[in-house]
Amino acid sequence: MSRTVVELFYDVVSPYSWLGFEVLCRYQHIWNIDLRFRPAFLGGIMQATGNKPPAMLPKRAEYLRKDIKRMAKYYQVPVTVPEDVFQRILGKNTLGAMRFITATDMTQPKYLETLSREFWLRFWSQHEDVSEVESILAVAEKAGLSSELTQKVLEMISSPAVKNRLKETTEEAIKYGAFGMPAVVAHVNGKPHLFFGSDRLELLASIIGEKWLGPVPSVPNPKM
Ligand SMILES: N[C@@H](CCC(=O)N[C@@H](CS)C(=O)NCC(=O)O)C(=O)O
């Protein structure tokens, strides 16, 4: 049976995208899916759809802090939430990081998974900057990119090819109906199905005819 294509549109500014990313990374070895990472720009999606970061509503910000903390524990992803988290995020821009990830995808896609995870670890676990060049270099090194590759990718990030690719991916997510992230698109019988949120993967499983084994599935033992 051919594998179901599942696209994950994400931005490393989004903690919920990290949760969804890790769960799908686990399931890509269990479900009959072809998981495709689609680095995109959340700021562009917000702007195009007229949406706003949910934490701009103070009561929701208060809730989100607790929600992310509980989800991190339940999903076993080391997202941690500092007190000033949303002021910090609202003033930060991940465009450079997302261009770096995009350029890596265009050059050496095998690093995409590790590189994205390292950006999230730095931003959402260690609460360190990801917008300065030195920060991006530190992340690239952690992800195992050679200094030659890092240099090459850095030189690419201001090129029209990379800017356009990130823009096109963002537009594609919007075309599927995305208004936030993570945006997960499953292609079933030639039809795209959009899911919003790391908390909709159980529903995704049901639509693609796979079994949901919770956010931390153990790989089934083939001998049993
Ligand atoms: N319930 C969702 C929440 C996802 C979420 O709030 N994502 C943020 C970015 S981190 C977003 O894009 N929100 C847009 C919105 O809520 O309209 C989940 O568990 O993943």
mmCIF file of N, CA, C and O and ligand atoms in Angstrom, residues 13-17 42 46 51-52 54 60 64 67 71 179-182 196-199, ligand 1:
data_model
loop_
_atom_site.group_PDB
_atom_site.id
_atom_site.type_symbol
_atom_site.label_atom_id
_atom_site.label_comp_id
_atom_site.label_asym_id
_atom_site.label_seq_id
_atom_site.Cartn_x
_atom_site.Cartn_y
_atom_site.Cartn_z
ATOM 1 N N VAL A 13 9.427 29.393 15.955
ATOM 2 C CA VAL A 13 8.920 30.331 16.961
ATOM 3 C C VAL A 13 7.742 29.705 17.719
ATOM 4 O O VAL A 13 7.375 30.148 18.804
ATOM 5 N N SER A 14 7.178 28.650 17.159
ATOM 6 C CA SER A 14 5.939 28.065 17.683
ATOM 7 C C SER A 14 6.204 26.825 18.547
ATOM 8 O O SER A 14 6.652 25.792 18.049
ATOM 9 N N PRO A 15 5.909 26.926 19.859
ATOM 10 C CA PRO A 15 6.154 25.779 20.743
ATOM 11 C C PRO A 15 5.218 24.607 20.423
ATOM 12 O O PRO A 15 5.597 23.444 20.536
ATOM 13 N N TYR A 16 3.988 24.923 20.008
ATOM 14 C CA TYR A 16 3.061 23.842 19.666
ATOM 15 C C TYR A 16 3.532 23.095 18.419
ATOM 16 O O TYR A 16 3.264 21.902 18.273
ATOM 17 N N SER A 17 4.235 23.806 17.536
ATOM 18 C CA SER A 17 4.778 23.124 16.352
ATOM 19 C C SER A 17 5.830 22.106 16.779
ATOM 20 O O SER A 17 5.950 21.036 16.190
ATOM 21 N N LEU A 42 5.503 31.735 10.258
ATOM 22 C CA LEU A 42 4.228 31.960 10.948
ATOM 23 C C LEU A 42 3.778 33.418 10.843
ATOM 24 O O LEU A 42 2.598 33.701 10.680
ATOM 25 N N MET A 46 0.069 34.721 9.761
ATOM 26 C CA MET A 46 -0.727 35.613 10.615
ATOM 27 C C MET A 46 -1.144 36.854 9.825
ATOM 28 O O MET A 46 -2.299 37.273 9.852
ATOM 29 N N ASN A 51 -4.837 36.944 11.341
ATOM 30 C CA ASN A 51 -4.824 36.350 12.683
ATOM 31 C C ASN A 51 -3.786 37.076 13.552
ATOM 32 O O ASN A 51 -2.947 37.814 13.039
ATOM 33 N N LYS A 52 -3.882 36.846 14.851
ATOM 34 C CA LYS A 52 -2.920 37.466 15.776
ATOM 35 C C LYS A 52 -2.391 36.395 16.696
ATOM 36 O O LYS A 52 -3.113 35.427 16.988
ATOM 37 N N PRO A 54 -2.077 34.176 19.633
ATOM 38 C CA PRO A 54 -3.123 33.992 20.651
ATOM 39 C C PRO A 54 -2.779 34.621 22.002
ATOM 40 O O PRO A 54 -3.683 35.044 22.724
ATOM 41 N N ARG A 60 -5.787 34.423 27.742
ATOM 42 C CA ARG A 60 -5.325 33.253 26.983
ATOM 43 C C ARG A 60 -3.822 33.022 27.222
ATOM 44 O O ARG A 60 -3.384 31.880 27.319
ATOM 45 N N LEU A 64 -2.245 29.620 28.218
ATOM 46 C CA LEU A 64 -1.251 28.979 27.349
ATOM 47 C C LEU A 64 -0.002 28.555 28.114
ATOM 48 O O LEU A 64 0.572 27.502 27.861
ATOM 49 N N ASP A 67 -0.963 25.430 29.754
ATOM 50 C CA ASP A 67 -1.230 24.404 28.742
ATOM 51 C C ASP A 67 0.090 23.845 28.180
ATOM 52 O O ASP A 67 0.265 22.624 28.091
ATOM 53 N N MET A 71 1.368 20.101 28.420
ATOM 54 C CA MET A 71 1.575 19.381 27.158
ATOM 55 C C MET A 71 3.017 18.871 27.052
ATOM 56 O O MET A 71 3.263 17.759 26.578
ATOM 57 N N PHE A 179 -4.126 28.974 9.307
ATOM 58 C CA PHE A 179 -4.223 30.301 9.921
ATOM 59 C C PHE A 179 -3.296 30.378 11.130
ATOM 60 O O PHE A 179 -3.235 31.384 11.831
ATOM 61 N N GLY A 180 -2.615 29.268 11.417
ATOM 62 C CA GLY A 180 -1.694 29.196 12.548
ATOM 63 C C GLY A 180 -0.844 27.940 12.379
ATOM 64 O O GLY A 180 -0.892 27.286 11.327
ATOM 65 N N MET A 181 -0.106 27.586 13.434
ATOM 66 C CA MET A 181 0.777 26.415 13.353
ATOM 67 C C MET A 181 0.773 25.629 14.655
ATOM 68 O O MET A 181 0.546 26.235 15.703
ATOM 69 N N PRO A 182 1.052 24.327 14.637
ATOM 70 C CA PRO A 182 1.412 23.577 13.453
ATOM 71 C C PRO A 182 0.212 23.356 12.531
ATOM 72 O O PRO A 182 -0.913 23.166 13.001
ATOM 73 N N PHE A 196 -5.224 21.666 12.366
ATOM 74 C CA PHE A 196 -4.502 22.706 13.089
ATOM 75 C C PHE A 196 -4.236 22.232 14.513
ATOM 76 O O PHE A 196 -5.177 21.908 15.248
ATOM 77 N N GLY A 197 -2.949 22.210 14.877
ATOM 78 C CA GLY A 197 -2.605 21.932 16.265
ATOM 79 C C GLY A 197 -1.974 20.585 16.504
ATOM 80 O O GLY A 197 -2.275 19.600 15.834
ATOM 81 N N SER A 198 -1.106 20.573 17.525
ATOM 82 C CA SER A 198 -0.438 19.338 17.925
ATOM 83 C C SER A 198 -1.419 18.419 18.642
ATOM 84 O O SER A 198 -1.127 17.258 18.892
ATOM 85 N N ASP A 199 -2.591 18.979 18.989
ATOM 86 C CA ASP A 199 -3.600 18.186 19.701
ATOM 87 C C ASP A 199 -4.619 17.562 18.749
ATOM 88 O O ASP A 199 -5.655 17.077 19.184
HETATM 89 N N1 LIG B 1 -4.387 23.721 20.436
HETATM 90 C C1 LIG B 1 -3.272 23.880 19.561
HETATM 91 C C2 LIG B 1 -2.749 25.287 19.715
HETATM 92 C C3 LIG B 1 -1.756 25.679 18.667
HETATM 93 C C4 LIG B 1 -1.387 27.145 18.734
HETATM 94 O O1 LIG B 1 -1.872 27.888 19.594
HETATM 95 N N2 LIG B 1 -0.520 27.577 17.824
HETATM 96 C C5 LIG B 1 -0.162 28.957 17.730
HETATM 97 C C6 LIG B 1 1.315 29.106 17.381
HETATM 98 S S1 LIG B 1 2.336 28.424 18.666
HETATM 99 C C7 LIG B 1 -0.984 29.578 16.605
HETATM 100 O O2 LIG B 1 -0.583 29.613 15.472
HETATM 101 N N3 LIG B 1 -2.175 30.022 16.964
HETATM 102 C C8 LIG B 1 -3.105 30.603 16.055
HETATM 103 C C9 LIG B 1 -4.495 30.568 16.626
HETATM 104 O O3 LIG B 1 -4.687 30.016 17.728
HETATM 105 O O4 LIG B 1 -5.396 31.078 15.945
HETATM 106 C C10 LIG B 1 -2.197 22.832 19.893
HETATM 107 O O5 LIG B 1 -2.341 22.128 20.899
HETATM 108 O O6 LIG B 1 -1.239 22.665 19.149
#
